[in-house]
Coordinates of C-alpha atoms and ligand atoms in Angstrom, one line a residue:
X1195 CA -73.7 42.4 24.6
X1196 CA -71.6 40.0 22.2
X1197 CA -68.6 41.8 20.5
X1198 CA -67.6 41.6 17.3
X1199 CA -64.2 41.3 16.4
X1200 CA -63.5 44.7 15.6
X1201 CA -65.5 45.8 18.8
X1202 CA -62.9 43.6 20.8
X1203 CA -59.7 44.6 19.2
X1204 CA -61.1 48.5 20.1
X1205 CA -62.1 47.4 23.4
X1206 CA -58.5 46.5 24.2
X1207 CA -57.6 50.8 24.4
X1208 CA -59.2 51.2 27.3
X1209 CA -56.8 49.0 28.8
X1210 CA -52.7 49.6 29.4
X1211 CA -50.9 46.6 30.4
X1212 CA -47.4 46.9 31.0
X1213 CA -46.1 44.6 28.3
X1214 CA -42.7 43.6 26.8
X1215 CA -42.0 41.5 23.6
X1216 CA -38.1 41.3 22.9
X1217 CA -36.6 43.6 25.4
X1218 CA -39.0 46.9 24.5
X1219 CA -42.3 48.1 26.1
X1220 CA -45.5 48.3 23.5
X1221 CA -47.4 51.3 24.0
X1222 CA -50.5 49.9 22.9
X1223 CA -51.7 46.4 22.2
X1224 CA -54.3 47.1 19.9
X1225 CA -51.7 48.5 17.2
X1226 CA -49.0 46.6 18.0
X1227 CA -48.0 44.4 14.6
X1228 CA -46.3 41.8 16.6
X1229 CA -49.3 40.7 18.2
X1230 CA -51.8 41.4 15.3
X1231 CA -52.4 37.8 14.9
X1232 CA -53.1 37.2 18.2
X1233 CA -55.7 39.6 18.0
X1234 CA -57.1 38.2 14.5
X1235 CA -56.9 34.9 15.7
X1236 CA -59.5 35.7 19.2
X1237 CA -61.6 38.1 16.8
X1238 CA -62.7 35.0 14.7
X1239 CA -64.2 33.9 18.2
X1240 CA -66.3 37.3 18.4
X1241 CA -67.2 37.4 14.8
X1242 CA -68.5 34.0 14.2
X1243 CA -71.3 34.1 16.8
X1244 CA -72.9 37.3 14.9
X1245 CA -72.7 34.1 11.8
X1246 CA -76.4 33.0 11.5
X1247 CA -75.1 30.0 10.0
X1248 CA -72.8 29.7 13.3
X1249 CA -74.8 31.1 16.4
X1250 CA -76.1 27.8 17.2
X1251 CA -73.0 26.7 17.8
X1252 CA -71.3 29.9 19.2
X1253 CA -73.8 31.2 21.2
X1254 CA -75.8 29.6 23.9
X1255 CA -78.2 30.7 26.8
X1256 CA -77.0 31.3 30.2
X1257 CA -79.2 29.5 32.3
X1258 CA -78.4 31.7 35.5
X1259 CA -79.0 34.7 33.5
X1260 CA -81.0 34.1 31.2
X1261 CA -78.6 36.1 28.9
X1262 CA -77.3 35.1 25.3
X1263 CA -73.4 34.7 25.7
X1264 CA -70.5 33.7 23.5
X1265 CA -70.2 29.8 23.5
X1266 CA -66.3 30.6 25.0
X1267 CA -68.3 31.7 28.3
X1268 CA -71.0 29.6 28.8
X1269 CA -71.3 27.1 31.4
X1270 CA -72.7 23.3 30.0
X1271 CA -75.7 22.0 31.1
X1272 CA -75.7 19.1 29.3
X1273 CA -74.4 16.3 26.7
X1274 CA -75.7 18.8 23.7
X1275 CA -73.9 21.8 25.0
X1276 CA -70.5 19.9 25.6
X1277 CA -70.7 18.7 22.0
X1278 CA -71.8 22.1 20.8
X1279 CA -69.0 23.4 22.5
X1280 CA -66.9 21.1 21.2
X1281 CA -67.8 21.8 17.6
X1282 CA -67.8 25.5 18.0
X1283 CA -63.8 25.5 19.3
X1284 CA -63.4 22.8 15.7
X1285 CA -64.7 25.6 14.0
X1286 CA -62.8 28.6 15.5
X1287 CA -59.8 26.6 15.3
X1288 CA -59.6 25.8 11.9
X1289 CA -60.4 29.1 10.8
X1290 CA -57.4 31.0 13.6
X1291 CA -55.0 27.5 14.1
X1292 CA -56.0 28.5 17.9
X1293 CA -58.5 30.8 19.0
X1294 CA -57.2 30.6 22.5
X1295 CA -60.1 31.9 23.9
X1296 CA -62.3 28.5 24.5
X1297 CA -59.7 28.7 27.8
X1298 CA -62.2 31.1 29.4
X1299 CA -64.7 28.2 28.8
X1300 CA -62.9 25.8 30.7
X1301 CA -61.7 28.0 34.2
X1302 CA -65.7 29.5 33.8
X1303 CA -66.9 25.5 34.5
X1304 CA -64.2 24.3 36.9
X1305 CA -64.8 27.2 39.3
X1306 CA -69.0 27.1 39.0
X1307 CA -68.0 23.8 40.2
X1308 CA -65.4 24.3 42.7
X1309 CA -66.8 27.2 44.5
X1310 CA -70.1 25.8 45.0
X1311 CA -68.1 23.0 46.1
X1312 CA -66.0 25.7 48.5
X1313 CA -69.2 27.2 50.0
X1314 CA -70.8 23.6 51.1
X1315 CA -68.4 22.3 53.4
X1316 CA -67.1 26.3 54.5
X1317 CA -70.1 27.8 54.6
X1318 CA -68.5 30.8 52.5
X1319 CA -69.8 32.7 49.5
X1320 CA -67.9 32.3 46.7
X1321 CA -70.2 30.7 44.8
X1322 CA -72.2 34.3 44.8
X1323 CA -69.2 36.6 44.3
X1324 CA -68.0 33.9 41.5
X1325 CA -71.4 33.9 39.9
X1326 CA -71.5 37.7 40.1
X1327 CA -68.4 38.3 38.5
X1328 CA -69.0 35.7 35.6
X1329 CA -72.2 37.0 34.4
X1330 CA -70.5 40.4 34.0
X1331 CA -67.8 38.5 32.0
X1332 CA -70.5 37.4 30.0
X1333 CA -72.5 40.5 29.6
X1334 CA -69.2 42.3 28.5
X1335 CA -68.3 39.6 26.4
X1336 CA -64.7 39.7 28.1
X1337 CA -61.8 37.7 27.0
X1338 CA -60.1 36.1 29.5
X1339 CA -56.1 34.8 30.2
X1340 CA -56.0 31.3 32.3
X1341 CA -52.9 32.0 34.6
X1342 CA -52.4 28.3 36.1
X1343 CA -48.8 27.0 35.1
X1344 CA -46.2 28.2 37.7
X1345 CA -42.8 28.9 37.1
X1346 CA -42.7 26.2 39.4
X1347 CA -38.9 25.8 40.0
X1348 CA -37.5 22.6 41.6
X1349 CA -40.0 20.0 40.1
X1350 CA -38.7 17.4 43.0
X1351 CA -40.3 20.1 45.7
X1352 CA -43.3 21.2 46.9
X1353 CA -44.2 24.8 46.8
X1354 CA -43.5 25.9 50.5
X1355 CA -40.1 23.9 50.0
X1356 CA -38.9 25.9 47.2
X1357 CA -35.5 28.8 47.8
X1358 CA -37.9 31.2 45.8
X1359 CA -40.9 31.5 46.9
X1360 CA -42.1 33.5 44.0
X1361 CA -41.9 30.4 41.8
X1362 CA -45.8 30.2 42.4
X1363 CA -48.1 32.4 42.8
X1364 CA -48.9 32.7 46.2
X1365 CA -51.1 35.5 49.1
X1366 CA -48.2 37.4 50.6
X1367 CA -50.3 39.2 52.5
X1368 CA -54.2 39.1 53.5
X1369 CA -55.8 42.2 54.5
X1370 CA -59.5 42.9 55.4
X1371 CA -60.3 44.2 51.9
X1372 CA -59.1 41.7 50.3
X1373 CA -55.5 40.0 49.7
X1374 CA -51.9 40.4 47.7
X1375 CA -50.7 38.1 45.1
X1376 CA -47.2 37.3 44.6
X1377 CA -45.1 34.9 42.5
X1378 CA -44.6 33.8 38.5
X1379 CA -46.9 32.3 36.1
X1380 CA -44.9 30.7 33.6
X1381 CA -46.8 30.5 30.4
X1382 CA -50.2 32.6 29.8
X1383 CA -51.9 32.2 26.3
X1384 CA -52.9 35.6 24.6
X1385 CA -51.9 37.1 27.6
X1386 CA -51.3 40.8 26.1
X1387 CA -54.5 40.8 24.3
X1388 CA -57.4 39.4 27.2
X1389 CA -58.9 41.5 29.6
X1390 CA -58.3 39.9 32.6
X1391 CA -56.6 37.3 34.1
X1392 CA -57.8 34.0 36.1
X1393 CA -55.4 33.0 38.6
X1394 CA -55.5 29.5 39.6
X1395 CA -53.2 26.9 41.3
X1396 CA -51.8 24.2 38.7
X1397 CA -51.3 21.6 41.3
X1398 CA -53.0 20.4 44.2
X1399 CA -51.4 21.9 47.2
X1400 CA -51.2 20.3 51.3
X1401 CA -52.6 22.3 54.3
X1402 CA -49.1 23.7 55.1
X1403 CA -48.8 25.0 51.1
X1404 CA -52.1 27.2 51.5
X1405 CA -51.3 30.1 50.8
X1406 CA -50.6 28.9 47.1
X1407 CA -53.9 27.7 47.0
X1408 CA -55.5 31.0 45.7
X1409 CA -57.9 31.6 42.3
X1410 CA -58.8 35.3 41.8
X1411 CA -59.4 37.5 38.5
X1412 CA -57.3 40.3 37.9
X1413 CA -57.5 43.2 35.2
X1414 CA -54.1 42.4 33.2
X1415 CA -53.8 46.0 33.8
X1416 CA -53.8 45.8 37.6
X1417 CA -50.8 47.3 39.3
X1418 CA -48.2 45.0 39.9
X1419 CA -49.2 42.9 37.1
X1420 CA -46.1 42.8 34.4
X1421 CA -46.8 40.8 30.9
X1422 CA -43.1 39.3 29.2
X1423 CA -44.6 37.7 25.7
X1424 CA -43.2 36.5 22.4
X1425 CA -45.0 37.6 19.1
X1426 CA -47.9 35.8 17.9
X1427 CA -47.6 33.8 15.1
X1428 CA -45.1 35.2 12.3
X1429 CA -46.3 38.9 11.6
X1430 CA -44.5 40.6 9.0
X1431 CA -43.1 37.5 7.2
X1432 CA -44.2 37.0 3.7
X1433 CA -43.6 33.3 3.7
X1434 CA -45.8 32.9 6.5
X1435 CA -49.0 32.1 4.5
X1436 CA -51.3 31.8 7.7
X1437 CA -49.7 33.2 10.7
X1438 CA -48.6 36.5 9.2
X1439 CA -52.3 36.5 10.1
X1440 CA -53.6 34.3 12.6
X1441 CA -51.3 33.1 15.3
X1442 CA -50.6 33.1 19.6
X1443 CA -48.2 34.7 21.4
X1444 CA -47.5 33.5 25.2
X1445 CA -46.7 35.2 28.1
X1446 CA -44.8 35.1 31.4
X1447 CA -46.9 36.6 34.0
X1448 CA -45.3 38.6 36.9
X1449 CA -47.6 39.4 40.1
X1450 CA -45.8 41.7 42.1
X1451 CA -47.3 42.7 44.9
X1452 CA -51.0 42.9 43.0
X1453 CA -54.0 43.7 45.5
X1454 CA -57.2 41.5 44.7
X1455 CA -60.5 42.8 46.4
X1456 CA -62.4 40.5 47.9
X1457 CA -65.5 40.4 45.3
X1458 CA -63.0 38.9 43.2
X1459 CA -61.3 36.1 45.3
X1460 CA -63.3 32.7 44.1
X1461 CA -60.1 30.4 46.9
X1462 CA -58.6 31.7 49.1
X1463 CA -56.6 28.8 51.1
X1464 CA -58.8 25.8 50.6
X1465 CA -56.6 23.7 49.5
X1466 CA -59.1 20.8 48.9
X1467 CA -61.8 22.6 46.6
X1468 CA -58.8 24.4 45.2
X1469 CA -57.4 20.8 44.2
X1470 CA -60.5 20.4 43.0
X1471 CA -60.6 23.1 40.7
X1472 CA -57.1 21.8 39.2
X1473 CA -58.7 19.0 38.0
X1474 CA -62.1 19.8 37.0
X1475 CA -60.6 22.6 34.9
X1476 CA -58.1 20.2 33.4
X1477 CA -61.0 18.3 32.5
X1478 CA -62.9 20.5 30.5
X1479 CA -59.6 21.9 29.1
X1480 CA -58.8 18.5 28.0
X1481 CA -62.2 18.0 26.6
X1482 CA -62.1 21.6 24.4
X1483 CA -58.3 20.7 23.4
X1484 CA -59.6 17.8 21.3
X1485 CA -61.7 20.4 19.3
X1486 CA -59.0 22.9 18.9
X1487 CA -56.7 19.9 17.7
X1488 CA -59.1 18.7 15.6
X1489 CA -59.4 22.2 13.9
X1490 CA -55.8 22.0 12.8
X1491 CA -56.7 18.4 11.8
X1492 CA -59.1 19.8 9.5
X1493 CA -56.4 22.2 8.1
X1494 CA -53.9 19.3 7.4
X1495 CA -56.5 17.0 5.6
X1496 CA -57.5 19.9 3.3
X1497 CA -53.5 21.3 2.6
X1498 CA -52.7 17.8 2.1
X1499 CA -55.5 16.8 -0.6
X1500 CA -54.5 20.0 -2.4
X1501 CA -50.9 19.7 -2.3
X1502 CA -51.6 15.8 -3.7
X1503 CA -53.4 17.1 -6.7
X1504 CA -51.1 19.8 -7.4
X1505 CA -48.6 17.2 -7.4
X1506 CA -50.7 15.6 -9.8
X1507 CA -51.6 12.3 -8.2
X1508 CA -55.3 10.5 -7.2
X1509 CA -55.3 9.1 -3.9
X1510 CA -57.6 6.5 -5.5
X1511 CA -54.7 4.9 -8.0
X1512 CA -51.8 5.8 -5.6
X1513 CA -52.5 3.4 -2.6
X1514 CA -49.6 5.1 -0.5
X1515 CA -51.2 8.2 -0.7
X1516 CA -54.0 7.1 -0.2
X1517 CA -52.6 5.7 2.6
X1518 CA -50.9 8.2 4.3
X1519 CA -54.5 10.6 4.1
X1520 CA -56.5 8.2 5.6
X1521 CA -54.0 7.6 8.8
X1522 CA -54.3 11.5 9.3
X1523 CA -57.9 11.3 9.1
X1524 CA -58.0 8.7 11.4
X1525 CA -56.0 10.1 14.2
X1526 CA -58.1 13.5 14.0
X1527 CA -61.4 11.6 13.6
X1528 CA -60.2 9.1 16.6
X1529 CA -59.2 11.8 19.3
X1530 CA -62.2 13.6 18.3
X1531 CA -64.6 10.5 19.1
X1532 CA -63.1 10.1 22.5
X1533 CA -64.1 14.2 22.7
X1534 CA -68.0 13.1 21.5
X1535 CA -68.0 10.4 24.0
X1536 CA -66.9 12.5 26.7
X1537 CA -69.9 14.8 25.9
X1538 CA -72.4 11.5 26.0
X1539 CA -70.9 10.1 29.0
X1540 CA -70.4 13.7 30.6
X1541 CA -71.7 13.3 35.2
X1542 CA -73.8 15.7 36.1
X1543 CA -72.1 18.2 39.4
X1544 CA -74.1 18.7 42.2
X1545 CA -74.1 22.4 41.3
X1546 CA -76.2 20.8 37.8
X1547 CA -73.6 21.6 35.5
X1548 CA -71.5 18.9 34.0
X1549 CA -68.1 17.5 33.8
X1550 CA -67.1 16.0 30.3
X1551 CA -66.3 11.9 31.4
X1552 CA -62.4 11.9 32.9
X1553 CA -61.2 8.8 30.8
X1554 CA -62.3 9.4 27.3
X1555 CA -61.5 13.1 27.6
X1556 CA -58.1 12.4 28.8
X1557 CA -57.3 9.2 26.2
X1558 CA -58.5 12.1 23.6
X1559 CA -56.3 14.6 25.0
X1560 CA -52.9 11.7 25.2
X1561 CA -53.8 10.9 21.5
X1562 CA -53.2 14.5 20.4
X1563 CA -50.6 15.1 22.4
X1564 CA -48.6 12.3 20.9
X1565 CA -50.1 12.0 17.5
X1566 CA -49.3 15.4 16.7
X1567 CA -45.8 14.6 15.3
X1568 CA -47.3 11.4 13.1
X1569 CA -50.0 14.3 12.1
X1570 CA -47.0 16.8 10.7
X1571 CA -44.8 13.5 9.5
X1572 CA -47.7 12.8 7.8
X1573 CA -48.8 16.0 5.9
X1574 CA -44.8 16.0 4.9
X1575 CA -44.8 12.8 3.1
X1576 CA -47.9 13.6 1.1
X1577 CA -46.0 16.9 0.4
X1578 CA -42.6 16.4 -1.0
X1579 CA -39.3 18.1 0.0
X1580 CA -40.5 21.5 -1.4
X1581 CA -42.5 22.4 1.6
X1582 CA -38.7 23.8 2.7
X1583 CA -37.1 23.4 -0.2
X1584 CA -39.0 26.6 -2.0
X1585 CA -37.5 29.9 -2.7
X1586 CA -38.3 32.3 -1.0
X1587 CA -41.9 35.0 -1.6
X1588 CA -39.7 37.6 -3.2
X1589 CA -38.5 35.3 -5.7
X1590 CA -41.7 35.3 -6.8
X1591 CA -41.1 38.5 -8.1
X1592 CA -37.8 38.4 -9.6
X1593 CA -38.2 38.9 -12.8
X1594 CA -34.7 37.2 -13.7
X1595 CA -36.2 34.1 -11.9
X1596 CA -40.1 34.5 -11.6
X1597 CA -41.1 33.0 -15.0
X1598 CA -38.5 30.1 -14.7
X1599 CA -39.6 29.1 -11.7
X1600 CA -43.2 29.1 -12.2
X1601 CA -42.0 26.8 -14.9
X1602 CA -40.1 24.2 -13.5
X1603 CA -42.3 23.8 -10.2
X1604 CA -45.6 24.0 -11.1
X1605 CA -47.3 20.6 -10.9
X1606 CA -50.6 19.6 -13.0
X1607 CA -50.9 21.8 -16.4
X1608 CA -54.6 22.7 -15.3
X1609 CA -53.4 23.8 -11.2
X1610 CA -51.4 27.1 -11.3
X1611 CA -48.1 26.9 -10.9
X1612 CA -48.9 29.4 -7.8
X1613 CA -51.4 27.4 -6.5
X1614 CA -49.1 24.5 -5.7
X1615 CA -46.6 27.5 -4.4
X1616 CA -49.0 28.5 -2.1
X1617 CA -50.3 25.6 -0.4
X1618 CA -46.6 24.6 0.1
X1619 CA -45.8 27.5 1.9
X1620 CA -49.4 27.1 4.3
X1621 CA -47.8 23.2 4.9
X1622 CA -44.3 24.6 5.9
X1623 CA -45.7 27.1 8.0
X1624 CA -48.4 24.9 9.8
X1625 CA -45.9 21.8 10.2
X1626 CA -42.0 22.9 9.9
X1627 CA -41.8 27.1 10.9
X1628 CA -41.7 27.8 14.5
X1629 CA -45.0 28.7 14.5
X1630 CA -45.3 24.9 13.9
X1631 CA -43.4 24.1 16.6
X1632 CA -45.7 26.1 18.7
X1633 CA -48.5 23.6 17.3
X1634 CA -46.6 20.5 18.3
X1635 CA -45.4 21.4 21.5
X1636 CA -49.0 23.3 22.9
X1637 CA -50.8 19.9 21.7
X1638 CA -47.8 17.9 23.4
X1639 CA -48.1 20.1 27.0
X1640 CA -50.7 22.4 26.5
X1641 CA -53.6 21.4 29.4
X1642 CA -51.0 19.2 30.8
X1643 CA -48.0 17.0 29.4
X1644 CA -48.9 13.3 28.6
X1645 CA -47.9 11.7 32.2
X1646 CA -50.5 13.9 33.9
X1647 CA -53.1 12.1 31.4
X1648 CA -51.8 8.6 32.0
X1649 CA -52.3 9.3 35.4
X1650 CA -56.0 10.4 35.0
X1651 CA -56.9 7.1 32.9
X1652 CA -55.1 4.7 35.0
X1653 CA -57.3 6.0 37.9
X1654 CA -60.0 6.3 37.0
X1655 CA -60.2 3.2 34.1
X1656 CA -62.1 0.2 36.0
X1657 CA -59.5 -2.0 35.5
X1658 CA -60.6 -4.1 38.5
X1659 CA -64.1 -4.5 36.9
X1660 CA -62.6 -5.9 33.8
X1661 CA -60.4 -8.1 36.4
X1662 CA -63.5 -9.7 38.2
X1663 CA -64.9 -10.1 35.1
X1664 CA -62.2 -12.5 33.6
X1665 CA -61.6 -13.8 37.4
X1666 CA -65.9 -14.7 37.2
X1667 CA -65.5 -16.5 33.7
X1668 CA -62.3 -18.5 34.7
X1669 CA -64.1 -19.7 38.0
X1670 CA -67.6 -20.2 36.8
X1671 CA -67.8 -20.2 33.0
X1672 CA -69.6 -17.3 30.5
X1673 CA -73.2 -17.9 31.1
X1674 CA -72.9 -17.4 34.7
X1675 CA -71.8 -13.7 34.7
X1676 CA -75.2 -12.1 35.3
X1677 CA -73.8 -8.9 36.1
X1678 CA -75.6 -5.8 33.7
X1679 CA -72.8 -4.9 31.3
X1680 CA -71.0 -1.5 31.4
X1681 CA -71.4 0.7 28.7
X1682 CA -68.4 2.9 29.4
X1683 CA -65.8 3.1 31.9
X1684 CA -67.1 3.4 35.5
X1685 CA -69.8 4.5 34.3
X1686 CA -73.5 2.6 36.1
X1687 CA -76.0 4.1 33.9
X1688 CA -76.0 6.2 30.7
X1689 CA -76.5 9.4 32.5
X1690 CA -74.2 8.8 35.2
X1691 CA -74.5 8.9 38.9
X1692 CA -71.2 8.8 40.7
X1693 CA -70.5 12.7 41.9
X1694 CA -67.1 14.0 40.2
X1695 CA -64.1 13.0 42.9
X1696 CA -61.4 15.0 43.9
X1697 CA -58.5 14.3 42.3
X1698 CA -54.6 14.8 42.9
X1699 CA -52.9 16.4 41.1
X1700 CA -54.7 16.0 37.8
X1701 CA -53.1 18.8 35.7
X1702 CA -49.3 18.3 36.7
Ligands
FAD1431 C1 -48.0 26.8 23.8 C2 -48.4 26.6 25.2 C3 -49.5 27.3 25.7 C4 -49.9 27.2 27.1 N1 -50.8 28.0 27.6 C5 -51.1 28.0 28.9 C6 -52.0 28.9 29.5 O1 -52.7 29.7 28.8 N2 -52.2 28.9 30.8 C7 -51.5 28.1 31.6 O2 -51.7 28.1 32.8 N3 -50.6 27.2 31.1 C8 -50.4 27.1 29.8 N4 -49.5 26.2 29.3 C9 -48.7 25.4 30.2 C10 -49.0 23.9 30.2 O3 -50.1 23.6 31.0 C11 -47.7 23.3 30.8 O4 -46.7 23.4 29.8 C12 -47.8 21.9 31.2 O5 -48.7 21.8 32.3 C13 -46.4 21.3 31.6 O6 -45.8 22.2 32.6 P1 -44.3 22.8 32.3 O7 -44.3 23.4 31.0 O8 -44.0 23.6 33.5 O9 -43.4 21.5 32.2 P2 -42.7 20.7 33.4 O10 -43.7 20.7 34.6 O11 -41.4 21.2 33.6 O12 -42.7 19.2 32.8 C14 -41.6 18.8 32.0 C15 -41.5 17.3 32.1 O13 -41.2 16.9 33.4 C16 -42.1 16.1 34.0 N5 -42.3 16.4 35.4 C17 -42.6 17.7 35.9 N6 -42.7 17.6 37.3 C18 -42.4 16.4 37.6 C19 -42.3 15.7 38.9 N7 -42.5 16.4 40.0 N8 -42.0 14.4 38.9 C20 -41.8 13.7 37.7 N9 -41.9 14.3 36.5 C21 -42.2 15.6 36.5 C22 -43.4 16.3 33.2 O14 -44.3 15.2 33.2 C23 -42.9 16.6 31.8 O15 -42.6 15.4 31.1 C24 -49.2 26.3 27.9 C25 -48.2 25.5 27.4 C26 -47.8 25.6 26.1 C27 -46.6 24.8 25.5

């Protein structure tokens, strides 16, 4: 049954996390202002696939099933449902800044993969137990945390090498019911407000590390399980035109000593398929980050065109401007073509789901990462200095000041003096608060920081192809190449027919 977003936020009572934000324990998520936005900002996800206009988009058909499921939970099938998918986290996004949830998405298709992957060469059933589990995150429209980035301590060393062990999530123990997870996850989107957690390795791990090798759900309310977050967004502040009311909190996970029964161990010590999973999960996380980034795009362009005509110029007789707009059109329209060409060129897995193609999803991914400071530099220089320069909200109501100031920084006679006000505010929240420091920094390491992309693209780019190639011309001149041309990297035919690879360490 799909939730609405009321139906979710209610849902959350029947669960009691052990959460901390600043030093105090909240008694219950669902009330708790500091993670309201959180909560707004995942609710946009439930209530915009009840949207006729929007369930093409935000719902789709569980093939396995045969059930209708939130586009957040489905598993792709095809080019179409990677591009719906694409545009449904777009459309979340620009309405929430980050709906966060379109992370369930992306762990739901890289262990459909990896554990039919598992089941071939061990003969287990994970696959079963996996598929199990998913449809009823599905039928219960769940919400779930992706618990993958380790506390990781030493970079230089491997897990097993580590003075604390409990840097990564690891088994401690494995018992004939099932097994005991111990160790940090470092950084957990929405953690507070999901309903469980997916537990997965953020690195690929050797035989002698594979214990750390493990991917299991558990209920954030497990025993063991304690949540340390931050407030979402920026409740409670007036100045903070959109995340007052939309915005993400993130969470250090601690497993201490938390039983996982078997039905819900997808890896357990297989260390290959679990490398595996790394990568085919940063994949499609890299391939849904270009939509959420593009969302925010989307809220750039439009506070940018409002704040120039407030300010009184056209775009069309001030070249600069006109500049400046179309360079932040082009970096949101650019990384968001490499997402549609992922989608077109996306390999089919020999479970028949697919995987988004590596390079273009990755160059998309490295575009956003980077371009997101030239995306806020830009906005600014469209803006003016008043995007930190105004007064604060409560001046707004000072009647010694109020009327004066409306005066004096009000733009265009015809545009409210509050109008320009406002949109000023949304631009200093989205590009110079914290909260947009959250923005620049998830699109910067979020799904991986830039290296581990570079190292994805170099690869799997054909670079020797396009070496022959020149090699073939130099020693026998252009009209001798007879070799069919490639229409995308690696890639033989338009549908693709090279099996995903494993990959090392793909996500860090
Ligand atoms: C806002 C936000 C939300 C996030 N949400 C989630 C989430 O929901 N779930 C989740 O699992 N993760 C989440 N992440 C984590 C994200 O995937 C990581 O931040 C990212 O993978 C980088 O890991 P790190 O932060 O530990 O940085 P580090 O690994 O410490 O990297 C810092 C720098 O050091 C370099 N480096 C690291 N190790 C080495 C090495 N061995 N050799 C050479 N260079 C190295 C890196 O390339 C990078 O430049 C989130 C991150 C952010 C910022």
């Amino acid at each position: 049954m799909l939730m609405t977003a009321d139906a979710y936020r209610e849902s959350l009572r029947s669960l009691s996390p052990r959460v901390f934000i600043d030093g105090e324990a909240v008694a219950s998520v669902a009330d708790e202002p500091r993670l309201a936005p959180g909560i707004n900002a995942v609710g946009i996800t439930y209530d915009y696939a009840h949207r006729p206009e929007h369930a093409a988009i935000m719902t789709a058909r569980q093939s396995t099933s045969g059930a209708l499921v939130n586009r957040m939970t489905h598993i792709d099938e095809g080019a179409a449902d990677l591009l719906d998918k694409l545009e449904a986290v777009r459309l979340v996004c620009r309405a929430s800044g980050c709906a966060q949830r379109y992370l369930a998405h992306d762990v739901l298709n890289g262990l459909y993969q990896a554990t039919h992957r598992a089941d071939a060469t061990h003969g287990t059933d994970y696959h079963q137990r996996f598929l199990s589990w998913m449809h009823a995150v599905q039928d219960r429209d769940l919400a779930l945390g992706i618990a993958m980035t380790d506390a990781k301590g030493d970079r230089s060393k491997r897990p097993g090498r580590q003075t604390r062990r409990d840097v990564y999530v690891h088994i401690a123990e494995r018992r004939p019911d099932g097994i005991v997870l111990r160790g940090t996850k470092a950084i957990v989107t929405g953690a507070p407000y999901m309903h469980e957690f997916v537990v997965l390795p953020c690195r690929t791990h050797t035989a002698e590390d594979a214990d750390f090798a493990v991917c299991c759900a558990v209920p954030v309310d497990a025993p063991g399980v304690t949540i340390v977050a931050r407030p979402a967004g920026r409740p409670g502040e007036a100045a903070a035109k959109f995340s007052a009311t939309y915005g993400q909190t993130t969470a250090v996970v601690i497993f201490d000593d938390v039983f996982v029964p078997h039905d819900r161990i997808f890896l357990a010590g297989e260390h290959e398929e679990a490398g595996f999973l790394t990568t085919a999960y940063a994949t499609h996380h890299r391939h849904t980050c270009i939509g959420a980034r593009a969302g925010f795009g989307d809220l750039l362009i439009g506070a940018g065109a409002l704040m120039i005509e407030a300010n009184g110029l056209d775009p069309d007789r001030h070249g600069h401007i006109r500049d400046a707009m179309v360079d932040l059109i082009t970096i949101t329209e650019g990384f968001y073509a490499c997402g549609v060409a992922a989608s077109t060129y996306c390999t089919q897995d020999p479970v028949g789901s697919v995987t988004p193609d590596v390079v273009f999803s990755n160059i998309g991914k490295l575009l956003l990462a980077t371009k997101i400071y030239d995306m806020h530099r830009l906005a600014h220089q469209v803006s003016g200095g008043l995007i930190v320069a105004l007064p604060g909200p409560d001046e707004d109501h000072n009647p010694e000041t109020h009327a004066s100031l409306a005066a004096v920084l009000g733009g265009r006679d015809d545009i409210p003096a509050a109008q320009r006000l406002a949109v000023s505010r949304l631009i200093e929240d989205l590009t110079v608060s914290h909260q947009a420091g959250w923005y620049s920094v998830i699109s910067l390491h979020g799904g991986g920081s830039p290296e581990a992309m570079k190292r994805e693209i170099w690869r799997h780019y054909p670079v020797r192809e396009k070496a022959d190639l020149v090699q073939t011309l130099l020693d026998r001149g252009v009209l001798d190449d007879t070799r069919p041309g490639s229409r995308q990297p690696g890639r033989c035919c338009a549908r693709g027919c090279t099996e995903p690879q494993r990959l090392a360490d793909a996500a860090e």
